[in-house]
Amino acid sequence: MSTSQALVEVTDLKKSFGTGGWRDRDNRIRAVDGVTFSVAPGETLGLVGESGSGKSTIGRCILRLTTPDSGRVAFDGVDILALGSSEMRKLRRRMQIVFQDAVGSLNPRMKVGAAVKEPIEVHRLATKNEINSQMLALLAEVGLDPELSHRYPHELSGGQAQRAVIARALSVQPDFIVLDEPVAALDVSVQGQVLNLLASLQRARNLTYLLIAHDLSVVRHTCDRVAVMYLGRFVEVSNTSDLFTSPLHPYTAALLSAVPVPDPKKKRNRIVLEGEMPSVSDRPSGCPFYSRCPHPKKNDQCSNVAPELREHEPGRLAACHFAEEPLSI
């Protein structure tokens, strides 16, 4: 391990995409626009925000499934963007991903057992005699019947397919896993089972997670810290407890105000955002949230000066000129 406390360190990460047409070659979409954060060993950091805010792009850039435009991504002290293909292949053992579409991420022509065994064979982590027993042990660890090893992905339920994908990710004994909406496609009853499985695996294997989600109840149940994204940037970073109790940024407050409360007697100040998210290819000059911001004190400074993401309380960062006067929910 590195002497650094962080397992994953991301510094000023940027990634943009072309719109596809030759007429628009200079009109690029800035999906991720300068984010900086770290994830400690054994921690779960949640990324939340609306669709198109850049959450999944960050996860893909960390694993180098997508190449960033600029910035630095260090894993256990090693700058992965500077590694060659052979060095990166060795490091991939320690960094895995679980996708939202479990069935789609599995080879439809490959049986479940073969899909779990393939990474072990590629990285030569076991002898031929050991591979099959390791595969069966992995299926058991994620709660799958060994008989399912003979089935194809389309023959599995959504929960079974997601467990198979988790087993495949675990097969190379990783330290860090990106969970990209891992339960969004599952029934609510199955979501709880998979989340509890991920939590138990984290404790047993000392895993580090980056959880990408839009369901705030999932984030609250799973994450140690949360980073809220808007238009490719972080607008708030906080420990989970404080963020859900007293959000500093108006956008975070609006997201939390929409979460259903199980107590019918408890009243919540619902904050309804008006308008649409600005275009990521034509970012406003000031605060990107200005046009939708419900804060009663927003002013010309907000429309002209982009607020910096800075610490307002110990361990709590927010990009808002009025973070010291947060909205109540």
mmCIF file of C-alpha atoms in Angstrom:
data_model
loop_
_atom_site.group_PDB
_atom_site.id
_atom_site.type_symbol
_atom_site.label_atom_id
_atom_site.label_comp_id
_atom_site.label_asym_id
_atom_site.label_seq_id
_atom_site.Cartn_x
_atom_site.Cartn_y
_atom_site.Cartn_z
ATOM 1 C CA MET A 1 0.000 0.000 0.000
ATOM 2 C CA SER A 2 0.978 3.581 -0.507
ATOM 3 C CA THR A 3 1.832 5.708 2.475
ATOM 4 C CA SER A 4 -1.036 7.961 1.421
ATOM 5 C CA GLN A 5 -4.294 7.465 3.324
ATOM 6 C CA ALA A 6 -6.304 7.478 0.096
ATOM 7 C CA LEU A 7 -6.638 4.441 -2.127
ATOM 8 C CA VAL A 8 -8.055 6.492 -5.018
ATOM 9 C CA GLU A 9 -7.061 10.119 -5.618
ATOM 10 C CA VAL A 10 -8.600 12.163 -8.428
ATOM 11 C CA THR A 11 -7.249 15.647 -9.170
ATOM 12 C CA ASP A 12 -8.834 18.224 -11.521
ATOM 13 C CA LEU A 13 -10.356 15.530 -13.741
ATOM 14 C CA LYS A 14 -11.844 16.767 -17.015
ATOM 15 C CA LYS A 15 -13.574 14.910 -19.830
ATOM 16 C CA SER A 16 -15.465 16.283 -22.814
ATOM 17 C CA PHE A 17 -17.162 14.647 -25.779
ATOM 18 C CA GLY A 18 -17.787 15.831 -29.331
ATOM 19 C CA THR A 19 -21.360 16.091 -30.542
ATOM 20 C CA GLY A 20 -20.575 13.961 -33.591
ATOM 21 C CA GLY A 21 -21.094 16.348 -36.471
ATOM 22 C CA TRP A 22 -18.203 17.979 -38.337
ATOM 23 C CA ARG A 23 -19.966 21.337 -38.094
ATOM 24 C CA ASP A 24 -19.875 21.025 -34.295
ATOM 25 C CA ARG A 25 -16.247 19.978 -33.880
ATOM 26 C CA ASP A 26 -15.622 22.968 -31.593
ATOM 27 C CA ASN A 27 -18.898 22.509 -29.690
ATOM 28 C CA ARG A 28 -17.924 19.918 -27.084
ATOM 29 C CA ILE A 29 -19.920 18.602 -24.155
ATOM 30 C CA ARG A 30 -17.985 19.012 -20.902
ATOM 31 C CA ALA A 31 -19.239 15.947 -19.070
ATOM 32 C CA VAL A 32 -16.736 16.279 -16.211
ATOM 33 C CA ASP A 33 -15.304 19.725 -15.589
ATOM 34 C CA GLY A 34 -12.511 19.676 -13.021
ATOM 35 C CA VAL A 35 -13.448 17.418 -10.108
ATOM 36 C CA THR A 36 -11.086 16.577 -7.256
ATOM 37 C CA PHE A 37 -11.703 13.969 -4.567
ATOM 38 C CA SER A 38 -10.271 10.918 -2.839
ATOM 39 C CA VAL A 39 -11.585 7.624 -1.492
ATOM 40 C CA ALA A 40 -10.033 6.016 1.570
ATOM 41 C CA PRO A 41 -9.505 2.245 1.908
ATOM 42 C CA GLY A 42 -12.704 0.540 3.060
ATOM 43 C CA GLU A 43 -14.821 3.638 2.402
ATOM 44 C CA THR A 44 -17.921 4.005 0.257
ATOM 45 C CA LEU A 45 -18.188 7.335 -1.558
ATOM 46 C CA GLY A 46 -21.496 8.065 -3.253
ATOM 47 C CA LEU A 47 -21.913 10.152 -6.413
ATOM 48 C CA VAL A 48 -25.410 11.563 -6.876
ATOM 49 C CA GLY A 49 -27.044 13.961 -9.306
ATOM 50 C CA GLU A 50 -29.450 14.146 -12.215
ATOM 51 C CA SER A 51 -28.961 12.130 -15.389
ATOM 52 C CA GLY A 52 -26.259 13.744 -17.510
ATOM 53 C CA SER A 53 -24.423 15.304 -14.572
ATOM 54 C CA GLY A 54 -21.256 13.278 -15.281
ATOM 55 C CA LYS A 55 -21.389 10.588 -12.577
ATOM 56 C CA SER A 56 -20.801 7.528 -14.770
ATOM 57 C CA THR A 57 -18.126 9.340 -16.781
ATOM 58 C CA ILE A 58 -16.102 9.811 -13.597
ATOM 59 C CA GLY A 59 -16.318 6.104 -12.826
ATOM 60 C CA ARG A 60 -15.217 5.146 -16.311
ATOM 61 C CA CYS A 61 -12.323 7.623 -16.252
ATOM 62 C CA ILE A 62 -11.052 6.233 -12.939
ATOM 63 C CA LEU A 63 -10.929 2.732 -14.445
ATOM 64 C CA ARG A 64 -9.576 4.133 -17.736
ATOM 65 C CA LEU A 65 -12.478 2.669 -19.661
ATOM 66 C CA THR A 66 -12.706 6.258 -20.914
ATOM 67 C CA THR A 67 -9.574 8.373 -21.302
ATOM 68 C CA PRO A 68 -9.798 11.772 -19.548
ATOM 69 C CA ASP A 69 -8.807 14.962 -21.352
ATOM 70 C CA SER A 70 -6.695 16.092 -18.409
ATOM 71 C CA GLY A 71 -6.187 15.665 -14.690
ATOM 72 C CA ARG A 72 -4.658 12.932 -12.585
ATOM 73 C CA VAL A 73 -6.039 9.625 -11.325
ATOM 74 C CA ALA A 74 -3.870 7.830 -8.777
ATOM 75 C CA PHE A 75 -4.605 4.347 -7.482
ATOM 76 C CA ASP A 76 -2.609 3.360 -4.416
ATOM 77 C CA GLY A 77 -0.154 6.119 -5.298
ATOM 78 C CA VAL A 78 0.262 5.080 -8.960
ATOM 79 C CA ASP A 79 -0.789 7.493 -11.721
ATOM 80 C CA ILE A 80 -2.874 5.160 -13.876
ATOM 81 C CA LEU A 81 -3.055 7.638 -16.765
ATOM 82 C CA ALA A 82 0.702 7.293 -17.207
ATOM 83 C CA LEU A 83 0.683 3.474 -17.395
ATOM 84 C CA GLY A 84 1.219 1.466 -20.579
ATOM 85 C CA SER A 85 -1.276 -1.166 -21.700
ATOM 86 C CA SER A 86 0.544 -4.114 -20.076
ATOM 87 C CA GLU A 87 0.958 -2.290 -16.764
ATOM 88 C CA MET A 88 -2.661 -1.183 -16.847
ATOM 89 C CA ARG A 89 -3.820 -4.736 -17.492
ATOM 90 C CA LYS A 90 -2.062 -5.915 -14.337
ATOM 91 C CA LEU A 91 -3.627 -3.103 -12.315
ATOM 92 C CA ARG A 92 -7.145 -3.878 -13.595
ATOM 93 C CA ARG A 93 -7.161 -6.859 -11.269
ATOM 94 C CA ARG A 94 -7.475 -4.459 -8.363
ATOM 95 C CA MET A 95 -10.120 -2.206 -9.960
ATOM 96 C CA GLN A 96 -13.469 -3.575 -11.099
ATOM 97 C CA ILE A 97 -16.935 -2.328 -12.048
ATOM 98 C CA VAL A 98 -20.510 -3.540 -11.588
ATOM 99 C CA PHE A 99 -22.892 -2.135 -14.198
ATOM 100 C CA GLN A 100 -26.592 -1.317 -13.876
ATOM 101 C CA ASP A 101 -27.576 -3.611 -16.764
ATOM 102 C CA ALA A 102 -26.313 -6.917 -15.390
ATOM 103 C CA VAL A 103 -27.655 -9.105 -18.198
ATOM 104 C CA GLY A 104 -26.321 -6.723 -20.848
ATOM 105 C CA SER A 105 -22.849 -6.735 -19.291
ATOM 106 C CA LEU A 106 -22.617 -10.536 -19.497
ATOM 107 C CA ASN A 107 -21.738 -12.361 -22.706
ATOM 108 C CA PRO A 108 -25.077 -13.856 -23.899
ATOM 109 C CA ARG A 109 -23.244 -16.849 -25.399
ATOM 110 C CA MET A 110 -21.330 -17.641 -22.229
ATOM 111 C CA LYS A 111 -22.769 -19.553 -19.294
ATOM 112 C CA VAL A 112 -22.608 -17.949 -15.866
ATOM 113 C CA GLY A 113 -19.906 -20.290 -14.586
ATOM 114 C CA ALA A 114 -17.693 -19.597 -17.597
ATOM 115 C CA ALA A 115 -18.190 -15.831 -17.185
ATOM 116 C CA VAL A 116 -17.015 -15.987 -13.574
ATOM 117 C CA LYS A 117 -14.059 -18.234 -14.431
ATOM 118 C CA GLU A 118 -12.836 -16.173 -17.383
ATOM 119 C CA PRO A 119 -11.133 -13.365 -15.356
ATOM 120 C CA ILE A 120 -9.389 -15.973 -13.182
ATOM 121 C CA GLU A 121 -8.023 -17.649 -16.307
ATOM 122 C CA VAL A 122 -7.002 -14.372 -17.971
ATOM 123 C CA HIS A 123 -5.045 -13.222 -14.924
ATOM 124 C CA ARG A 124 -3.769 -16.733 -14.155
ATOM 125 C CA LEU A 125 -4.911 -16.645 -10.560
ATOM 126 C CA ALA A 126 -5.451 -20.391 -10.200
ATOM 127 C CA THR A 127 -4.511 -23.715 -11.740
ATOM 128 C CA LYS A 128 -6.923 -25.558 -14.013
ATOM 129 C CA ASN A 129 -7.828 -27.879 -11.160
ATOM 130 C CA GLU A 130 -8.608 -24.973 -8.841
ATOM 131 C CA ILE A 131 -10.588 -22.707 -11.180
ATOM 132 C CA ASN A 132 -13.876 -24.600 -11.043
ATOM 133 C CA SER A 133 -13.895 -24.832 -7.246
ATOM 134 C CA GLN A 134 -13.099 -21.111 -7.007
ATOM 135 C CA MET A 135 -15.986 -20.298 -9.328
ATOM 136 C CA LEU A 136 -18.428 -22.357 -7.240
ATOM 137 C CA ALA A 137 -17.160 -20.735 -4.044
ATOM 138 C CA LEU A 138 -17.725 -17.266 -5.552
ATOM 139 C CA LEU A 139 -21.283 -18.138 -6.570
ATOM 140 C CA ALA A 140 -21.955 -19.372 -3.041
ATOM 141 C CA GLU A 141 -20.439 -16.213 -1.568
ATOM 142 C CA VAL A 142 -22.890 -14.003 -3.478
ATOM 143 C CA GLY A 143 -25.839 -16.252 -2.658
ATOM 144 C CA LEU A 144 -26.282 -18.144 -5.950
ATOM 145 C CA ASP A 145 -27.089 -21.838 -6.298
ATOM 146 C CA PRO A 146 -24.188 -23.737 -7.971
ATOM 147 C CA GLU A 147 -26.706 -25.101 -10.487
ATOM 148 C CA LEU A 148 -27.021 -21.616 -11.957
ATOM 149 C CA SER A 149 -23.455 -21.899 -13.265
ATOM 150 C CA HIS A 150 -24.885 -23.885 -16.186
ATOM 151 C CA ARG A 151 -27.397 -21.219 -17.183
ATOM 152 C CA TYR A 152 -27.087 -18.414 -19.716
ATOM 153 C CA PRO A 153 -27.633 -14.769 -18.654
ATOM 154 C CA HIS A 154 -31.112 -14.526 -20.186
ATOM 155 C CA GLU A 155 -32.235 -17.453 -18.005
ATOM 156 C CA LEU A 156 -31.535 -15.524 -14.790
ATOM 157 C CA SER A 157 -33.735 -13.109 -12.878
ATOM 158 C CA GLY A 158 -32.503 -9.542 -12.478
ATOM 159 C CA GLY A 159 -31.271 -10.182 -8.954
ATOM 160 C CA GLN A 160 -29.518 -13.403 -9.949
ATOM 161 C CA ALA A 161 -27.810 -11.698 -12.892
ATOM 162 C CA GLN A 162 -26.565 -8.863 -10.672
ATOM 163 C CA ARG A 163 -25.174 -11.361 -8.162
ATOM 164 C CA ALA A 164 -23.396 -13.155 -11.007
ATOM 165 C CA VAL A 165 -21.831 -9.860 -12.134
ATOM 166 C CA ILE A 166 -20.700 -9.193 -8.563
ATOM 167 C CA ALA A 167 -19.150 -12.675 -8.415
ATOM 168 C CA ARG A 168 -17.313 -11.989 -11.676
ATOM 169 C CA ALA A 169 -15.951 -8.721 -10.257
ATOM 170 C CA LEU A 170 -14.798 -10.491 -7.082
ATOM 171 C CA SER A 171 -13.082 -13.276 -9.028
ATOM 172 C CA VAL A 172 -9.870 -11.253 -9.448
ATOM 173 C CA GLN A 173 -9.728 -10.258 -5.760
ATOM 174 C CA PRO A 174 -10.084 -6.479 -6.285
ATOM 175 C CA ASP A 175 -9.528 -3.708 -3.762
ATOM 176 C CA PHE A 176 -11.790 -1.129 -5.412
ATOM 177 C CA ILE A 177 -15.141 -1.503 -7.197
ATOM 178 C CA VAL A 178 -17.167 1.112 -9.076
ATOM 179 C CA LEU A 179 -20.859 0.367 -8.517
ATOM 180 C CA ASP A 180 -22.670 2.087 -11.381
ATOM 181 C CA GLU A 181 -26.367 2.158 -10.395
ATOM 182 C CA PRO A 182 -26.066 -1.466 -9.170
ATOM 183 C CA VAL A 183 -29.676 -1.820 -7.986
ATOM 184 C CA ALA A 184 -31.557 0.698 -10.160
ATOM 185 C CA ALA A 185 -32.960 -2.006 -12.457
ATOM 186 C CA LEU A 186 -34.092 -4.305 -9.627
ATOM 187 C CA ASP A 187 -37.358 -4.633 -7.727
ATOM 188 C CA VAL A 188 -37.379 -2.852 -4.372
ATOM 189 C CA SER A 189 -37.406 -6.109 -2.393
ATOM 190 C CA VAL A 190 -34.367 -7.370 -4.312
ATOM 191 C CA GLN A 191 -32.567 -4.024 -4.004
ATOM 192 C CA GLY A 192 -32.298 -4.431 -0.240
ATOM 193 C CA GLN A 193 -30.888 -7.942 -0.584
ATOM 194 C CA VAL A 194 -28.199 -6.839 -3.055
ATOM 195 C CA LEU A 195 -27.251 -3.789 -0.973
ATOM 196 C CA ASN A 196 -26.901 -5.959 2.138
ATOM 197 C CA LEU A 197 -24.759 -8.370 0.123
ATOM 198 C CA LEU A 198 -22.476 -5.550 -1.035
ATOM 199 C CA ALA A 199 -22.134 -4.316 2.548
ATOM 200 C CA SER A 200 -21.235 -7.775 3.880
ATOM 201 C CA LEU A 201 -18.716 -8.314 1.070
ATOM 202 C CA GLN A 202 -17.141 -4.949 1.848
ATOM 203 C CA ARG A 203 -16.643 -5.923 5.490
ATOM 204 C CA ALA A 204 -15.373 -9.410 4.702
ATOM 205 C CA ARG A 205 -12.976 -8.365 1.920
ATOM 206 C CA ASN A 206 -12.133 -4.797 3.032
ATOM 207 C CA LEU A 207 -13.408 -3.438 -0.278
ATOM 208 C CA THR A 208 -13.552 0.220 -1.290
ATOM 209 C CA TYR A 209 -16.608 1.373 -3.265
ATOM 210 C CA LEU A 210 -17.500 4.283 -5.497
ATOM 211 C CA LEU A 211 -21.305 4.112 -5.633
ATOM 212 C CA ILE A 212 -23.002 5.959 -8.493
ATOM 213 C CA ALA A 213 -26.717 6.364 -7.846
ATOM 214 C CA HIS A 214 -29.733 8.598 -8.269
ATOM 215 C CA ASP A 215 -31.770 6.956 -5.488
ATOM 216 C CA LEU A 216 -30.913 8.930 -2.364
ATOM 217 C CA SER A 217 -32.354 6.280 -0.049
ATOM 218 C CA VAL A 218 -29.781 3.832 -1.439
ATOM 219 C CA VAL A 219 -27.015 6.377 -0.868
ATOM 220 C CA ARG A 220 -28.128 7.039 2.704
ATOM 221 C CA HIS A 221 -28.153 3.319 3.493
ATOM 222 C CA THR A 222 -24.789 2.558 1.889
ATOM 223 C CA CYS A 223 -22.361 5.490 1.782
ATOM 224 C CA ASP A 224 -19.930 7.022 4.271
ATOM 225 C CA ARG A 225 -19.600 10.252 2.278
ATOM 226 C CA VAL A 226 -21.537 11.771 -0.621
ATOM 227 C CA ALA A 227 -20.506 14.037 -3.501
ATOM 228 C CA VAL A 228 -23.387 15.840 -5.235
ATOM 229 C CA MET A 229 -22.846 16.615 -8.928
ATOM 230 C CA TYR A 230 -24.423 19.246 -11.105
ATOM 231 C CA LEU A 231 -23.415 19.979 -14.687
ATOM 232 C CA GLY A 232 -20.089 18.118 -14.474
ATOM 233 C CA ARG A 233 -18.928 19.621 -11.182
ATOM 234 C CA PHE A 234 -19.267 18.898 -7.481
ATOM 235 C CA VAL A 235 -21.589 21.315 -5.701
ATOM 236 C CA GLU A 236 -21.407 19.652 -2.293
ATOM 237 C CA VAL A 237 -19.277 17.003 -0.571
ATOM 238 C CA SER A 238 -20.118 15.863 2.930
ATOM 239 C CA ASN A 239 -20.387 12.928 5.268
ATOM 240 C CA THR A 240 -23.712 11.196 4.723
ATOM 241 C CA SER A 241 -25.280 11.979 8.081
ATOM 242 C CA ASP A 242 -24.728 15.746 7.895
ATOM 243 C CA LEU A 243 -25.709 15.970 4.248
ATOM 244 C CA PHE A 244 -29.101 14.354 4.844
ATOM 245 C CA THR A 245 -29.708 16.341 8.043
ATOM 246 C CA SER A 246 -28.592 19.810 6.936
ATOM 247 C CA PRO A 247 -27.578 20.189 3.270
ATOM 248 C CA LEU A 248 -25.511 23.295 2.487
ATOM 249 C CA HIS A 249 -26.264 23.694 -1.229
ATOM 250 C CA PRO A 250 -29.750 24.588 -2.561
ATOM 251 C CA TYR A 251 -29.522 21.840 -5.186
ATOM 252 C CA THR A 252 -28.833 19.211 -2.524
ATOM 253 C CA ALA A 253 -31.727 20.552 -0.463
ATOM 254 C CA ALA A 254 -34.033 20.274 -3.476
ATOM 255 C CA LEU A 255 -32.980 16.676 -4.129
ATOM 256 C CA LEU A 256 -33.510 15.671 -0.507
ATOM 257 C CA SER A 257 -36.878 17.422 -0.280
ATOM 258 C CA ALA A 258 -38.184 15.045 -2.962
ATOM 259 C CA VAL A 259 -37.313 11.900 -0.981
ATOM 260 C CA PRO A 260 -40.502 10.316 0.458
ATOM 261 C CA VAL A 261 -40.766 10.369 4.262
ATOM 262 C CA PRO A 262 -42.044 7.134 5.856
ATOM 263 C CA ASP A 263 -43.817 9.046 8.630
ATOM 264 C CA PRO A 264 -47.138 10.470 7.269
ATOM 265 C CA LYS A 265 -47.309 12.974 10.145
ATOM 266 C CA LYS A 266 -43.922 14.489 9.377
ATOM 267 C CA LYS A 267 -44.047 17.519 7.109
ATOM 268 C CA ARG A 268 -41.252 18.370 4.683
ATOM 269 C CA ASN A 269 -40.678 21.623 2.831
ATOM 270 C CA ARG A 270 -40.871 20.439 -0.779
ATOM 271 C CA ILE A 271 -38.530 22.465 -3.000
ATOM 272 C CA VAL A 272 -39.640 22.326 -6.633
ATOM 273 C CA LEU A 273 -37.003 23.295 -9.189
ATOM 274 C CA GLU A 274 -38.212 25.179 -12.230
ATOM 275 C CA GLY A 275 -36.710 24.953 -15.697
ATOM 276 C CA GLU A 276 -34.202 22.535 -17.167
ATOM 277 C CA MET A 277 -30.544 21.922 -16.476
ATOM 278 C CA PRO A 278 -28.430 24.251 -18.692
ATOM 279 C CA SER A 279 -26.623 22.729 -21.642
ATOM 280 C CA VAL A 280 -23.260 21.177 -20.754
ATOM 281 C CA SER A 281 -21.921 22.550 -24.044
ATOM 282 C CA ASP A 282 -22.939 26.119 -23.155
ATOM 283 C CA ARG A 283 -22.180 26.473 -19.464
ATOM 284 C CA PRO A 284 -23.339 29.695 -17.738
ATOM 285 C CA SER A 285 -20.606 32.147 -16.737
ATOM 286 C CA GLY A 286 -21.646 32.340 -13.091
ATOM 287 C CA CYS A 287 -23.125 29.679 -10.854
ATOM 288 C CA PRO A 288 -24.389 26.880 -13.119
ATOM 289 C CA PHE A 289 -27.388 26.414 -10.815
ATOM 290 C CA TYR A 290 -28.384 30.096 -10.856
ATOM 291 C CA SER A 291 -31.308 29.817 -13.318
ATOM 292 C CA ARG A 292 -33.006 27.116 -11.204
ATOM 293 C CA CYS A 293 -31.843 28.145 -7.739
ATOM 294 C CA PRO A 294 -34.687 28.658 -5.205
ATOM 295 C CA HIS A 295 -32.536 30.491 -2.636
ATOM 296 C CA PRO A 296 -34.265 33.775 -1.727
ATOM 297 C CA LYS A 297 -30.963 35.679 -1.528
ATOM 298 C CA LYS A 298 -29.544 34.815 -4.948
ATOM 299 C CA ASN A 299 -28.272 37.934 -6.693
ATOM 300 C CA ASP A 300 -26.106 39.309 -9.503
ATOM 301 C CA GLN A 301 -23.002 37.860 -7.887
ATOM 302 C CA CYS A 302 -24.485 34.383 -8.401
ATOM 303 C CA SER A 303 -25.149 35.025 -12.092
ATOM 304 C CA ASN A 304 -21.687 36.465 -12.755
ATOM 305 C CA VAL A 305 -19.263 34.738 -10.369
ATOM 306 C CA ALA A 306 -18.999 30.955 -10.194
ATOM 307 C CA PRO A 307 -18.692 29.936 -6.523
ATOM 308 C CA GLU A 308 -15.707 27.797 -5.576
ATOM 309 C CA LEU A 309 -16.106 24.430 -3.895
ATOM 310 C CA ARG A 310 -14.726 25.287 -0.470
ATOM 311 C CA GLU A 311 -14.927 24.053 3.099
ATOM 312 C CA HIS A 312 -17.689 25.702 5.126
ATOM 313 C CA GLU A 313 -17.642 23.239 8.018
ATOM 314 C CA PRO A 314 -15.012 20.630 8.945
ATOM 315 C CA GLY A 315 -15.135 17.978 6.236
ATOM 316 C CA ARG A 316 -18.042 19.676 4.446
ATOM 317 C CA LEU A 317 -17.565 21.450 1.110
ATOM 318 C CA ALA A 318 -20.093 23.411 -0.921
ATOM 319 C CA ALA A 319 -20.032 25.589 -4.040
ATOM 320 C CA CYS A 320 -22.534 28.264 -3.056
ATOM 321 C CA HIS A 321 -22.214 31.941 -2.119
ATOM 322 C CA PHE A 322 -24.876 31.412 0.553
ATOM 323 C CA ALA A 323 -23.849 28.056 1.984
ATOM 324 C CA GLU A 324 -23.768 29.633 5.479
ATOM 325 C CA GLU A 325 -27.508 30.312 5.085
ATOM 326 C CA PRO A 326 -28.808 26.973 3.759
ATOM 327 C CA LEU A 327 -32.418 26.240 2.830
ATOM 328 C CA SER A 328 -34.442 24.232 5.314
ATOM 329 C CA ILE A 329 -36.205 21.037 4.238
#
